[in-house]
């Protein structure tokens, strides 16, 4: 069932259309990510949902009720602020209790709710500490507890892990996912980090210049990007310019390449992920011949750059470190590249 309905939302700032007729639905208990480059309108859309920004057009509905004109503090929706918004003079307990106290909760009920929220984010042992006595990750957990303690129907998170270093970020991603599953609250997270969106979300709305480019599951977005922007934004991708003709893909100066059927004739780009490119030492009917420009060992994988005559950029292939070819790839070596037709995507724009 759809919990939150965003219906034709437009928000302008003077001449800038930050959000341009966006419609989407978020389901009960869903982990939803709003993803896109800087300035694409992510934060503005989140602020409209939270009630901090009034849209110029469109409606926000929660469980069927129109909340477009409802004040932020009257919405059963909570926006988690960055951890630096914690009150520095209050303890962890005080920070988490604050919102409930404002609602008039006191005594044993208050204590029970705060204790429960602190346990949820594994911060029970730090209840008496001030924010300055906590690590960045711990402060982030307190900020989360403060948002969760009010038991919102929807929790909005704007770049929740942005201030954390990479290792802590990965750890907190797992924590966030666990929290979302444990509480069953719908989480809507704004991020510019595609890896974070792929890891966390059940579905992702990819935005560009105020519009939704693609709304899909992480797997669909990765495997079936709808255009070059989506293919380029998510993960690594090889692009080969050419044209679809007589139900095949032709790249000028390269030849006919394996590609899926069913795309109308005309100019197009073929997109293929590095891990789906097969590298071999022998032709074996492969599509392209090239020369190794360099290879980088990344632990689990080896990334090879292969120069192909008449292609402006090297093709990138990703091999498992256990692959027999991976240890002996040398600069200047002749190799062959191939892929399964159904693993490539033809992009018309
Ligand atoms: P980032 O990832 O950099 O935070 P974003 O995708 O969240 O970017 P928004 O903050 O929503 O983008 O901004 C979208 C556009 O609207 C940008 O061009 C921004 O400059 C503009 N904008 C946002 N808020 C305001 C405002 N209060 N006044 C004027 N312009 C604004």
mmCIF file of N, CA, C and O in Angstrom, residues 101-186:
data_model
loop_
_atom_site.group_PDB
_atom_site.id
_atom_site.type_symbol
_atom_site.label_atom_id
_atom_site.label_comp_id
_atom_site.label_asym_id
_atom_site.label_seq_id
_atom_site.Cartn_x
_atom_site.Cartn_y
_atom_site.Cartn_z
ATOM 1 N N UNK A 101 9.488 15.674 25.556
ATOM 2 C CA UNK A 101 9.173 16.634 26.638
ATOM 3 C C UNK A 101 8.362 17.802 26.085
ATOM 4 O O UNK A 101 7.428 18.282 26.722
ATOM 5 N N UNK A 102 8.730 18.226 24.869
ATOM 6 C CA UNK A 102 8.000 19.323 24.233
ATOM 7 C C UNK A 102 6.540 18.945 23.995
ATOM 8 O O UNK A 102 5.667 19.781 23.931
ATOM 9 N N UNK A 103 6.322 17.621 23.840
ATOM 10 C CA UNK A 103 4.942 17.144 23.654
ATOM 11 C C UNK A 103 4.246 16.917 24.988
ATOM 12 O O UNK A 103 3.106 16.453 25.018
ATOM 13 N N UNK A 104 4.967 17.154 26.096
ATOM 14 C CA UNK A 104 4.344 17.057 27.413
ATOM 15 C C UNK A 104 4.531 15.722 28.104
ATOM 16 O O UNK A 104 3.942 15.481 29.160
ATOM 17 N N UNK A 105 5.333 14.846 27.512
ATOM 18 C CA UNK A 105 5.554 13.541 28.142
ATOM 19 C C UNK A 105 6.518 13.705 29.325
ATOM 20 O O UNK A 105 7.505 14.423 29.240
ATOM 21 N N UNK A 106 6.247 13.008 30.410
ATOM 22 C CA UNK A 106 7.072 13.128 31.629
ATOM 23 C C UNK A 106 7.219 11.762 32.301
ATOM 24 O O UNK A 106 6.524 10.819 31.950
ATOM 25 N N UNK A 107 8.109 11.704 33.294
ATOM 26 C CA UNK A 107 8.195 10.567 34.220
ATOM 27 C C UNK A 107 8.556 9.244 33.574
ATOM 28 O O UNK A 107 9.383 9.185 32.663
ATOM 29 N N UNK A 108 7.898 8.189 34.060
ATOM 30 C CA UNK A 108 8.257 6.829 33.663
ATOM 31 C C UNK A 108 8.020 6.586 32.168
ATOM 32 O O UNK A 108 8.785 5.877 31.523
ATOM 33 N N UNK A 109 6.948 7.191 31.635
ATOM 34 C CA UNK A 109 6.651 6.998 30.210
ATOM 35 C C UNK A 109 7.759 7.568 29.350
ATOM 36 O O UNK A 109 8.209 6.943 28.383
ATOM 37 N N UNK A 110 8.197 8.779 29.727
ATOM 38 C CA UNK A 110 9.280 9.442 29.012
ATOM 39 C C UNK A 110 10.536 8.580 29.060
ATOM 40 O O UNK A 110 11.169 8.301 28.045
ATOM 41 N N UNK A 111 10.858 8.118 30.281
ATOM 42 C CA UNK A 111 12.081 7.335 30.474
ATOM 43 C C UNK A 111 12.043 6.054 29.634
ATOM 44 O O UNK A 111 13.032 5.680 29.000
ATOM 45 N N UNK A 112 10.869 5.413 29.624
ATOM 46 C CA UNK A 112 10.742 4.146 28.883
ATOM 47 C C UNK A 112 10.963 4.378 27.384
ATOM 48 O O UNK A 112 11.659 3.599 26.726
ATOM 49 N N UNK A 113 10.374 5.457 26.869
ATOM 50 C CA UNK A 113 10.506 5.727 25.428
ATOM 51 C C UNK A 113 11.955 6.034 25.053
ATOM 52 O O UNK A 113 12.476 5.548 24.053
ATOM 53 N N UNK A 114 12.622 6.851 25.871
ATOM 54 C CA UNK A 114 14.010 7.233 25.569
ATOM 55 C C UNK A 114 14.920 6.015 25.687
ATOM 56 O O UNK A 114 15.787 5.781 24.831
ATOM 57 N N UNK A 115 14.706 5.221 26.737
ATOM 58 C CA UNK A 115 15.520 4.014 26.942
ATOM 59 C C UNK A 115 15.375 3.075 25.753
ATOM 60 O O UNK A 115 16.361 2.519 25.264
ATOM 61 N N UNK A 116 14.147 2.933 25.279
ATOM 62 C CA UNK A 116 13.896 2.059 24.131
ATOM 63 C C UNK A 116 14.640 2.578 22.889
ATOM 64 O O UNK A 116 15.290 1.813 22.170
ATOM 65 N N UNK A 117 14.558 3.894 22.649
ATOM 66 C CA UNK A 117 15.200 4.477 21.462
ATOM 67 C C UNK A 117 16.722 4.347 21.538
ATOM 68 O O UNK A 117 17.379 4.045 20.542
ATOM 69 N N UNK A 118 17.282 4.529 22.745
ATOM 70 C CA UNK A 118 18.735 4.410 22.898
ATOM 71 C C UNK A 118 19.187 2.965 22.683
ATOM 72 O O UNK A 118 20.236 2.721 22.086
ATOM 73 N N UNK A 119 18.363 2.014 23.152
ATOM 74 C CA UNK A 119 18.702 0.604 22.944
ATOM 75 C C UNK A 119 18.686 0.286 21.446
ATOM 76 O O UNK A 119 19.537 -0.441 20.944
ATOM 77 N N UNK A 120 17.715 0.871 20.743
ATOM 78 C CA UNK A 120 17.570 0.620 19.310
ATOM 79 C C UNK A 120 18.833 0.996 18.530
ATOM 80 O O UNK A 120 19.226 0.323 17.604
ATOM 81 N N UNK A 121 19.443 2.103 18.939
ATOM 82 C CA UNK A 121 20.654 2.547 18.233
ATOM 83 C C UNK A 121 21.937 2.141 18.977
ATOM 84 O O UNK A 121 23.023 2.610 18.667
ATOM 85 N N UNK A 122 21.778 1.244 19.964
ATOM 86 C CA UNK A 122 22.905 0.696 20.735
ATOM 87 C C UNK A 122 23.721 1.788 21.430
ATOM 88 O O UNK A 122 24.935 1.816 21.352
ATOM 89 N N UNK A 123 22.999 2.698 22.090
ATOM 90 C CA UNK A 123 23.677 3.795 22.787
ATOM 91 C C UNK A 123 23.295 3.846 24.263
ATOM 92 O O UNK A 123 23.507 4.857 24.929
ATOM 93 N N UNK A 124 22.734 2.743 24.782
ATOM 94 C CA UNK A 124 22.271 2.728 26.178
ATOM 95 C C UNK A 124 23.389 3.080 27.160
ATOM 96 O O UNK A 124 23.152 3.753 28.166
ATOM 97 N N UNK A 125 24.602 2.652 26.850
ATOM 98 C CA UNK A 125 25.717 2.881 27.775
ATOM 99 C C UNK A 125 26.241 4.316 27.746
ATOM 100 O O UNK A 125 27.134 4.654 28.514
ATOM 101 N N UNK A 126 25.719 5.123 26.843
ATOM 102 C CA UNK A 126 26.264 6.481 26.684
ATOM 103 C C UNK A 126 25.243 7.557 27.050
ATOM 104 O O UNK A 126 25.412 8.711 26.695
ATOM 105 N N UNK A 127 24.198 7.152 27.787
ATOM 106 C CA UNK A 127 23.080 8.052 28.070
ATOM 107 C C UNK A 127 23.514 9.322 28.795
ATOM 108 O O UNK A 127 22.943 10.396 28.578
ATOM 109 N N UNK A 128 24.562 9.224 29.627
ATOM 110 C CA UNK A 128 24.942 10.371 30.452
ATOM 111 C C UNK A 128 26.002 11.262 29.811
ATOM 112 O O UNK A 128 26.379 12.282 30.360
ATOM 113 N N UNK A 129 26.485 10.861 28.627
ATOM 114 C CA UNK A 129 27.544 11.643 27.983
ATOM 115 C C UNK A 129 26.985 12.850 27.228
ATOM 116 O O UNK A 129 25.866 12.832 26.728
ATOM 117 N N UNK A 130 27.829 13.857 27.109
ATOM 118 C CA UNK A 130 27.501 15.018 26.273
ATOM 119 C C UNK A 130 27.988 14.734 24.845
ATOM 120 O O UNK A 130 28.922 13.949 24.659
ATOM 121 N N UNK A 131 27.429 15.410 23.841
ATOM 122 C CA UNK A 131 27.867 15.175 22.460
ATOM 123 C C UNK A 131 29.382 15.292 22.263
ATOM 124 O O UNK A 131 29.967 14.517 21.510
ATOM 125 N N UNK A 132 30.024 16.235 22.971
ATOM 126 C CA UNK A 132 31.477 16.414 22.798
ATOM 127 C C UNK A 132 32.269 15.207 23.282
ATOM 128 O O UNK A 132 33.446 15.068 22.960
ATOM 129 N N UNK A 133 31.630 14.344 24.080
ATOM 130 C CA UNK A 133 32.327 13.160 24.593
ATOM 131 C C UNK A 133 32.016 11.919 23.751
ATOM 132 O O UNK A 133 32.281 10.803 24.168
ATOM 133 N N UNK A 134 31.419 12.139 22.580
ATOM 134 C CA UNK A 134 31.047 11.018 21.710
ATOM 135 C C UNK A 134 31.812 11.101 20.389
ATOM 136 O O UNK A 134 32.203 12.190 19.961
ATOM 137 N N UNK A 135 31.969 9.945 19.739
ATOM 138 C CA UNK A 135 32.602 9.930 18.413
ATOM 139 C C UNK A 135 31.576 10.366 17.370
ATOM 140 O O UNK A 135 30.369 10.447 17.659
ATOM 141 N N UNK A 136 32.032 10.621 16.155
ATOM 142 C CA UNK A 136 31.134 11.040 15.077
ATOM 143 C C UNK A 136 30.015 10.033 14.832
ATOM 144 O O UNK A 136 28.858 10.394 14.681
ATOM 145 N N UNK A 137 30.375 8.770 14.836
ATOM 146 C CA UNK A 137 29.387 7.716 14.595
ATOM 147 C C UNK A 137 28.376 7.640 15.732
ATOM 148 O O UNK A 137 27.181 7.425 15.503
ATOM 149 N N UNK A 138 28.868 7.846 16.963
ATOM 150 C CA UNK A 138 27.964 7.799 18.129
ATOM 151 C C UNK A 138 27.003 8.980 18.105
ATOM 152 O O UNK A 138 25.817 8.832 18.410
ATOM 153 N N UNK A 139 27.517 10.150 17.716
ATOM 154 C CA UNK A 139 26.627 11.325 17.619
ATOM 155 C C UNK A 139 25.539 11.085 16.582
ATOM 156 O O UNK A 139 24.392 11.479 16.744
ATOM 157 N N UNK A 140 25.922 10.414 15.492
ATOM 158 C CA UNK A 140 24.964 10.111 14.438
ATOM 159 C C UNK A 140 23.856 9.195 14.972
ATOM 160 O O UNK A 140 22.686 9.345 14.637
ATOM 161 N N UNK A 141 24.257 8.248 15.818
ATOM 162 C CA UNK A 141 23.259 7.349 16.421
ATOM 163 C C UNK A 141 22.306 8.106 17.338
ATOM 164 O O UNK A 141 21.116 7.810 17.387
ATOM 165 N N UNK A 142 22.845 9.074 18.079
ATOM 166 C CA UNK A 142 21.991 9.873 18.973
ATOM 167 C C UNK A 142 20.989 10.669 18.124
ATOM 168 O O UNK A 142 19.796 10.732 18.446
ATOM 169 N N UNK A 143 21.482 11.238 17.023
ATOM 170 C CA UNK A 143 20.590 11.992 16.137
ATOM 171 C C UNK A 143 19.481 11.086 15.606
ATOM 172 O O UNK A 143 18.313 11.482 15.504
ATOM 173 N N UNK A 144 19.849 9.842 15.308
ATOM 174 C CA UNK A 144 18.854 8.879 14.830
ATOM 175 C C UNK A 144 17.835 8.551 15.915
ATOM 176 O O UNK A 144 16.625 8.512 15.658
ATOM 177 N N UNK A 145 18.346 8.327 17.137
ATOM 178 C CA UNK A 145 17.452 8.006 18.262
ATOM 179 C C UNK A 145 16.476 9.153 18.494
ATOM 180 O O UNK A 145 15.291 8.942 18.759
ATOM 181 N N UNK A 146 16.981 10.372 18.360
ATOM 182 C CA UNK A 146 16.145 11.555 18.586
ATOM 183 C C UNK A 146 15.000 11.622 17.560
ATOM 184 O O UNK A 146 13.906 12.074 17.864
ATOM 185 N N UNK A 147 15.300 11.171 16.339
ATOM 186 C CA UNK A 147 14.258 11.171 15.304
ATOM 187 C C UNK A 147 13.293 9.991 15.487
ATOM 188 O O UNK A 147 12.092 10.118 15.308
ATOM 189 N N UNK A 148 13.845 8.841 15.891
ATOM 190 C CA UNK A 148 13.019 7.629 15.990
ATOM 191 C C UNK A 148 12.110 7.631 17.213
ATOM 192 O O UNK A 148 11.041 7.024 17.203
ATOM 193 N N UNK A 149 12.532 8.319 18.278
ATOM 194 C CA UNK A 149 11.807 8.268 19.544
ATOM 195 C C UNK A 149 10.384 8.804 19.381
ATOM 196 O O UNK A 149 9.478 8.416 20.121
ATOM 197 N N UNK A 150 10.185 9.649 18.375
ATOM 198 C CA UNK A 150 8.843 10.209 18.178
ATOM 199 C C UNK A 150 7.943 9.295 17.349
ATOM 200 O O UNK A 150 6.804 9.632 17.058
ATOM 201 N N UNK A 151 8.486 8.149 16.993
ATOM 202 C CA UNK A 151 7.738 7.129 16.253
ATOM 203 C C UNK A 151 7.022 7.702 15.035
ATOM 204 O O UNK A 151 5.787 7.567 14.894
ATOM 205 N N UNK A 152 7.760 8.333 14.143
ATOM 206 C CA UNK A 152 7.124 8.891 12.944
ATOM 207 C C UNK A 152 6.687 7.759 12.003
ATOM 208 O O UNK A 152 7.174 6.637 12.121
ATOM 209 N N UNK A 153 5.755 8.079 11.105
ATOM 210 C CA UNK A 153 5.364 7.097 10.078
ATOM 211 C C UNK A 153 6.424 7.052 8.993
ATOM 212 O O UNK A 153 6.643 6.028 8.352
ATOM 213 N N UNK A 154 7.031 8.231 8.777
ATOM 214 C CA UNK A 154 8.075 8.333 7.768
ATOM 215 C C UNK A 154 9.262 9.066 8.389
ATOM 216 O O UNK A 154 9.078 10.098 9.029
ATOM 217 N N UNK A 155 10.451 8.528 8.198
ATOM 218 C CA UNK A 155 11.656 9.224 8.649
ATOM 219 C C UNK A 155 12.437 9.694 7.424
ATOM 220 O O UNK A 155 12.761 8.893 6.534
ATOM 221 N N UNK A 156 12.683 10.996 7.371
ATOM 222 C CA UNK A 156 13.413 11.575 6.246
ATOM 223 C C UNK A 156 14.848 11.820 6.684
ATOM 224 O O UNK A 156 15.081 12.384 7.756
ATOM 225 N N UNK A 157 15.801 11.413 5.869
ATOM 226 C CA UNK A 157 17.213 11.564 6.234
ATOM 227 C C UNK A 157 17.964 12.217 5.088
ATOM 228 O O UNK A 157 18.000 11.678 3.984
ATOM 229 N N UNK A 158 18.551 13.388 5.375
ATOM 230 C CA UNK A 158 19.277 14.115 4.339
ATOM 231 C C UNK A 158 20.775 13.859 4.487
ATOM 232 O O UNK A 158 21.374 14.308 5.451
ATOM 233 N N UNK A 159 21.342 13.116 3.563
ATOM 234 C CA UNK A 159 22.774 12.758 3.613
ATOM 235 C C UNK A 159 23.164 12.335 5.029
ATOM 236 O O UNK A 159 24.079 12.909 5.630
ATOM 237 N N UNK A 160 22.496 11.306 5.580
ATOM 238 C CA UNK A 160 22.680 10.988 7.008
ATOM 239 C C UNK A 160 24.107 10.597 7.361
ATOM 240 O O UNK A 160 24.522 10.771 8.498
ATOM 241 N N UNK A 161 24.841 10.048 6.409
ATOM 242 C CA UNK A 161 26.171 9.542 6.732
ATOM 243 C C UNK A 161 27.266 10.396 6.103
ATOM 244 O O UNK A 161 28.438 10.015 6.084
ATOM 245 N N UNK A 162 26.874 11.558 5.613
ATOM 246 C CA UNK A 162 27.782 12.429 4.861
ATOM 247 C C UNK A 162 29.033 12.841 5.622
ATOM 248 O O UNK A 162 30.100 12.972 5.039
ATOM 249 N N UNK A 163 28.915 13.010 6.937
ATOM 250 C CA UNK A 163 30.043 13.542 7.699
ATOM 251 C C UNK A 163 30.999 12.441 8.174
ATOM 252 O O UNK A 163 32.009 12.725 8.801
ATOM 253 N N UNK A 164 30.674 11.200 7.884
ATOM 254 C CA UNK A 164 31.482 10.101 8.438
ATOM 255 C C UNK A 164 32.532 9.610 7.448
ATOM 256 O O UNK A 164 32.337 9.700 6.233
ATOM 257 N N UNK A 165 33.639 9.073 7.983
ATOM 258 C CA UNK A 165 34.649 8.531 7.069
ATOM 259 C C UNK A 165 34.156 7.197 6.497
ATOM 260 O O UNK A 165 33.187 6.610 6.970
ATOM 261 N N UNK A 166 34.863 6.732 5.482
ATOM 262 C CA UNK A 166 34.378 5.624 4.670
ATOM 263 C C UNK A 166 34.033 4.367 5.475
ATOM 264 O O UNK A 166 32.977 3.764 5.281
ATOM 265 N N UNK A 167 34.920 3.989 6.382
ATOM 266 C CA UNK A 167 34.726 2.751 7.123
ATOM 267 C C UNK A 167 33.492 2.841 8.031
ATOM 268 O O UNK A 167 32.655 1.935 8.078
ATOM 269 N N UNK A 168 33.396 3.967 8.731
ATOM 270 C CA UNK A 168 32.271 4.194 9.628
ATOM 271 C C UNK A 168 30.974 4.277 8.831
ATOM 272 O O UNK A 168 29.916 3.802 9.261
ATOM 273 N N UNK A 169 31.057 4.870 7.679
ATOM 274 C CA UNK A 169 29.926 5.000 6.775
ATOM 275 C C UNK A 169 29.356 3.639 6.415
ATOM 276 O O UNK A 169 28.153 3.410 6.480
ATOM 277 N N UNK A 170 30.256 2.710 6.048
ATOM 278 C CA UNK A 170 29.818 1.370 5.656
ATOM 279 C C UNK A 170 29.173 0.652 6.836
ATOM 280 O O UNK A 170 28.168 -0.031 6.681
ATOM 281 N N UNK A 171 29.763 0.855 8.023
ATOM 282 C CA UNK A 171 29.213 0.240 9.230
ATOM 283 C C UNK A 171 27.821 0.819 9.525
ATOM 284 O O UNK A 171 26.894 0.075 9.820
ATOM 285 N N UNK A 172 27.688 2.133 9.419
ATOM 286 C CA UNK A 172 26.413 2.789 9.709
ATOM 287 C C UNK A 172 25.344 2.457 8.663
ATOM 288 O O UNK A 172 24.156 2.475 8.957
ATOM 289 N N UNK A 173 25.784 2.177 7.440
ATOM 290 C CA UNK A 173 24.810 1.773 6.411
ATOM 291 C C UNK A 173 24.097 0.492 6.841
ATOM 292 O O UNK A 173 22.878 0.376 6.722
ATOM 293 N N UNK A 174 24.882 -0.451 7.370
ATOM 294 C CA UNK A 174 24.300 -1.718 7.828
ATOM 295 C C UNK A 174 23.367 -1.456 9.010
ATOM 296 O O UNK A 174 22.280 -2.012 9.098
ATOM 297 N N UNK A 175 23.794 -0.563 9.909
ATOM 298 C CA UNK A 175 22.979 -0.195 11.074
ATOM 299 C C UNK A 175 21.654 0.447 10.644
ATOM 300 O O UNK A 175 20.603 0.145 11.194
ATOM 301 N N UNK A 176 21.738 1.346 9.679
ATOM 302 C CA UNK A 176 20.536 2.042 9.203
ATOM 303 C C UNK A 176 19.535 1.056 8.630
ATOM 304 O O UNK A 176 18.340 1.140 8.883
ATOM 305 N N UNK A 177 20.060 0.126 7.849
ATOM 306 C CA UNK A 177 19.211 -0.886 7.210
ATOM 307 C C UNK A 177 18.535 -1.745 8.290
ATOM 308 O O UNK A 177 17.342 -2.023 8.216
ATOM 309 N N UNK A 178 19.326 -2.124 9.295
ATOM 310 C CA UNK A 178 18.783 -2.941 10.392
ATOM 311 C C UNK A 178 17.690 -2.175 11.136
ATOM 312 O O UNK A 178 16.613 -2.695 11.394
ATOM 313 N N UNK A 179 17.974 -0.907 11.439
ATOM 314 C CA UNK A 179 17.011 -0.069 12.159
ATOM 315 C C UNK A 179 15.709 0.051 11.386
ATOM 316 O O UNK A 179 14.621 -0.031 11.945
ATOM 317 N N UNK A 180 15.850 0.258 10.085
ATOM 318 C CA UNK A 180 14.659 0.419 9.250
ATOM 319 C C UNK A 180 13.833 -0.864 9.268
ATOM 320 O O UNK A 180 12.616 -0.827 9.414
ATOM 321 N N UNK A 181 14.522 -2.006 9.190
ATOM 322 C CA UNK A 181 13.796 -3.280 9.186
ATOM 323 C C UNK A 181 13.183 -3.567 10.555
ATOM 324 O O UNK A 181 12.061 -4.046 10.642
ATOM 325 N N UNK A 182 13.913 -3.248 11.624
ATOM 326 C CA UNK A 182 13.410 -3.495 12.983
ATOM 327 C C UNK A 182 12.183 -2.637 13.294
ATOM 328 O O UNK A 182 11.237 -3.094 13.930
ATOM 329 N N UNK A 183 12.218 -1.371 12.883
ATOM 330 C CA UNK A 183 11.136 -0.458 13.252
ATOM 331 C C UNK A 183 9.961 -0.526 12.277
ATOM 332 O O UNK A 183 8.840 -0.202 12.642
ATOM 333 N N UNK A 184 10.245 -0.932 11.032
ATOM 334 C CA UNK A 184 9.185 -0.964 10.018
ATOM 335 C C UNK A 184 8.748 0.420 9.578
ATOM 336 O O UNK A 184 7.770 0.577 8.840
ATOM 337 N N UNK A 185 9.491 1.457 10.002
ATOM 338 C CA UNK A 185 9.185 2.831 9.582
ATOM 339 C C UNK A 185 9.694 3.018 8.152
ATOM 340 O O UNK A 185 10.743 2.497 7.796
ATOM 341 N N UNK A 186 8.941 3.754 7.337
ATOM 342 C CA UNK A 186 9.428 4.061 5.982
ATOM 343 C C UNK A 186 10.557 5.077 6.101
ATOM 344 O O UNK A 186 10.406 6.105 6.762
#
